XYZ file of N, CA, C and O in Angstrom:
268
model
N 11.651 -30.613 -6.433
C 11.040 -29.592 -5.597
C 10.813 -28.301 -6.403
O 9.794 -27.642 -6.262
N 11.809 -27.970 -7.220
C 11.701 -26.769 -8.023
C 10.596 -26.918 -9.065
O 9.946 -25.941 -9.433
N 10.378 -28.149 -9.516
C 9.361 -28.418 -10.522
C 7.961 -28.125 -9.976
O 7.115 -27.584 -10.680
N 7.716 -28.488 -8.684
C 6.407 -28.203 -8.086
C 6.165 -26.705 -8.002
O 5.040 -26.243 -8.201
N 7.200 -25.944 -7.726
C 7.071 -24.489 -7.672
C 6.711 -23.910 -9.028
O 5.864 -23.023 -9.143
N 7.343 -24.416 -10.081
C 7.051 -23.935 -11.435
C 5.642 -24.327 -11.868
O 4.934 -23.531 -12.476
N 5.226 -25.542 -11.535
C 3.877 -25.987 -11.887
C 2.844 -25.153 -11.133
O 1.831 -24.737 -11.706
N 3.105 -24.898 -9.865
C 2.192 -24.069 -9.080
C 2.092 -22.659 -9.632
O 1.001 -22.084 -9.726
N 3.228 -22.092 -10.017
C 3.245 -20.748 -10.598
C 2.482 -20.714 -11.914
O 1.700 -19.796 -12.177
N 2.700 -21.730 -12.745
C 2.001 -21.808 -14.022
C 0.498 -21.965 -13.819
O -0.303 -21.319 -14.500
N 0.113 -22.794 -12.860
C -1.302 -22.994 -12.566
C -1.950 -21.695 -12.078
O -3.049 -21.334 -12.508
N -1.257 -20.980 -11.214
C -1.784 -19.697 -10.721
C -1.922 -18.699 -11.861
O -2.896 -17.938 -11.924
N -0.972 -18.694 -12.774
C -1.030 -17.789 -13.919
C -2.213 -18.117 -14.822
O -2.917 -17.217 -15.284
N -2.458 -19.403 -15.045
C -3.593 -19.812 -15.879
C -4.906 -19.417 -15.216
O -5.809 -18.883 -15.868
N -5.021 -19.646 -13.925
C -6.248 -19.287 -13.203
C -6.480 -17.776 -13.257
O -7.596 -17.320 -13.518
N -5.416 -17.001 -13.032
C -5.548 -15.539 -13.093
C -5.959 -15.092 -14.487
O -6.778 -14.179 -14.639
N -5.433 -15.730 -15.512
C -5.801 -15.375 -16.888
C -7.256 -15.675 -17.187
O -7.952 -14.879 -17.820
N -7.740 -16.818 -16.718
C -9.141 -17.188 -16.945
C -10.069 -16.213 -16.224
O -11.066 -15.751 -16.785
N -9.730 -15.880 -14.985
C -10.558 -14.937 -14.219
C -10.550 -13.563 -14.875
O -11.596 -12.914 -14.996
N -9.381 -13.112 -15.329
C -9.297 -11.804 -15.990
C -10.115 -11.792 -17.274
O -10.820 -10.816 -17.559
N -10.059 -12.859 -18.032
C -10.839 -12.927 -19.272
C -12.332 -12.893 -18.976
O -13.096 -12.205 -19.654
N -12.759 -13.614 -17.934
C -14.172 -13.590 -17.542
C -14.614 -12.189 -17.163
O -15.690 -11.731 -17.540
N -13.779 -11.504 -16.386
C -14.113 -10.154 -15.949
C -14.238 -9.217 -17.142
O -15.158 -8.408 -17.215
N -13.309 -9.301 -18.074
C -13.348 -8.418 -19.238
C -14.555 -8.691 -20.115
O -15.170 -7.755 -20.629
N -14.918 -9.949 -20.292
C -16.080 -10.236 -21.132
C -17.371 -9.849 -20.426
O -18.324 -9.438 -21.074
N -17.412 -9.933 -19.100
C -18.634 -9.551 -18.400
C -18.802 -8.040 -18.391
O -19.917 -7.538 -18.389
N -17.712 -7.297 -18.408
C -17.801 -5.843 -18.475
C -18.223 -5.418 -19.871
O -19.005 -4.490 -20.033
N -17.732 -6.111 -20.895
C -18.030 -5.732 -22.273
C -19.482 -6.021 -22.637
O -20.103 -5.277 -23.375
N -20.038 -7.097 -22.116
C -21.411 -7.457 -22.446
C -22.321 -7.042 -21.299
O -22.104 -7.414 -20.164
N -23.353 -6.259 -21.585
C -24.278 -5.852 -20.521
C -24.981 -7.055 -19.898
O -25.255 -8.043 -20.567
N -25.250 -6.956 -18.617
C -25.871 -8.059 -17.888
C -27.309 -8.301 -18.336
O -27.817 -9.399 -18.227
N -27.958 -7.267 -18.842
C -29.363 -7.408 -19.222
C -29.552 -8.062 -20.580
O -30.674 -8.360 -20.967
N -28.487 -8.284 -21.312
C -28.587 -8.925 -22.606
C -28.928 -7.969 -23.731
O -29.134 -8.383 -24.860
N -28.995 -6.695 -23.449
C -29.294 -5.715 -24.475
C -28.027 -5.388 -25.253
O -26.929 -5.774 -24.875
N -28.193 -4.663 -26.331
C -27.044 -4.225 -27.118
C -26.203 -3.269 -26.277
O -26.736 -2.554 -25.428
N -24.892 -3.255 -26.492
C -24.028 -2.363 -25.712
C -24.444 -0.903 -25.882
O -24.754 -0.452 -26.980
N -24.480 -0.200 -24.773
C -24.863 1.210 -24.802
C -23.632 2.060 -25.086
O -22.503 1.583 -25.029
N -23.868 3.317 -25.353
C -22.739 4.204 -25.581
C -21.992 4.425 -24.262
O -22.539 4.186 -23.181
N -20.740 4.845 -24.329
C -19.925 4.985 -23.110
C -20.533 5.914 -22.063
O -20.422 5.662 -20.869
N -21.186 6.979 -22.486
C -21.779 7.920 -21.532
C -22.860 7.232 -20.697
O -22.931 7.395 -19.481
N -23.698 6.443 -21.354
C -24.757 5.723 -20.644
C -24.162 4.703 -19.683
O -24.642 4.554 -18.558
N -23.102 4.011 -20.118
C -22.449 3.035 -19.251
C -21.872 3.706 -18.012
O -21.994 3.188 -16.905
N -21.261 4.874 -18.202
C -20.683 5.605 -17.066
C -21.782 6.026 -16.102
O -21.638 5.906 -14.886
N -22.889 6.502 -16.644
C -24.000 6.914 -15.792
C -24.570 5.726 -15.017
O -24.928 5.865 -13.845
N -24.637 4.555 -15.652
C -25.144 3.371 -14.967
C -24.211 2.962 -13.837
O -24.666 2.604 -12.745
N -22.908 3.018 -14.085
C -21.942 2.662 -13.051
C -22.020 3.652 -11.899
O -21.989 3.265 -10.729
N -22.131 4.944 -12.223
C -22.249 5.956 -11.171
C -23.496 5.712 -10.327
O -23.463 5.832 -9.100
N -24.596 5.363 -10.969
C -25.837 5.095 -10.242
C -25.674 3.878 -9.334
O -26.107 3.902 -8.176
N -25.025 2.827 -9.843
C -24.823 1.623 -9.038
C -23.935 1.906 -7.834
O -24.197 1.424 -6.727
N -22.891 2.704 -8.026
C -21.991 3.047 -6.922
C -22.734 3.872 -5.883
O -22.617 3.638 -4.679
N -23.531 4.848 -6.348
C -24.293 5.683 -5.413
C -25.270 4.840 -4.603
O -25.386 4.995 -3.386
N -25.967 3.909 -5.273
C -26.915 3.044 -4.564
C -26.196 2.161 -3.543
O -26.692 1.959 -2.433
N -25.025 1.660 -3.919
C -24.266 0.812 -2.992
C -23.794 1.616 -1.784
O -23.845 1.140 -0.647
N -23.352 2.848 -2.022
C -22.915 3.698 -0.914
C -24.088 4.066 -0.008
O -23.954 4.086 1.216
N -25.234 4.364 -0.604
C -26.419 4.683 0.193
C -26.842 3.484 1.051
O -27.184 3.632 2.223
N -26.804 2.300 0.452
C -27.173 1.093 1.200
C -26.191 0.842 2.340
O -26.586 0.474 3.446
N -24.919 1.080 2.087
C -23.911 0.886 3.135
C -24.100 1.913 4.250
O -23.946 1.597 5.428
N -24.446 3.132 3.885
C -24.658 4.172 4.894
C -25.890 3.852 5.738
O -25.900 4.078 6.949
N -26.932 3.307 5.125
C -28.138 2.942 5.859
C -27.839 1.814 6.854
O -28.364 1.796 7.952
N -27.023 0.884 6.419
C -26.689 -0.251 7.288
C -25.849 0.171 8.489
O -25.886 -0.466 9.521
N -25.119 1.268 8.380
C -24.221 1.695 9.441
C -24.859 2.689 10.416
O -24.238 3.070 11.385
N -26.080 3.135 10.145
C -26.715 4.106 11.031
C -26.895 3.510 12.407
O -27.334 2.368 12.574
N -26.569 4.290 13.428
C -26.672 3.848 14.806
C -27.837 4.613 15.454
O -28.094 5.776 15.125
N -28.535 4.007 16.386
C -29.619 4.709 17.072
C -29.057 5.841 17.937
O -27.921 5.776 18.409
N -29.855 6.856 18.127
C -29.445 7.974 18.979
C -29.331 7.514 20.430
O -30.023 6.599 20.870
N -28.486 8.206 21.207
C -28.294 7.873 22.604
C -29.367 8.491 23.505
O -29.389 8.234 24.691
N -30.249 9.293 22.953
C -31.253 9.981 23.747
C -32.260 9.060 24.330
O -32.820 8.197 24.043
């Protein structure tokens, strides 16, 4: 019984490691396939993406007036 717990824990650790590695490599390599930009440009791109996502979420939540 204890062996199944250890195998399950090890399997979860391996899966978490693979997912973390994927995330790190996807952040390091730009999605467009271009050469990596300088950090300032990357920060500006992330800020723009966050702003667009927030704007889209705000648009989706607008309720009609009660008038």
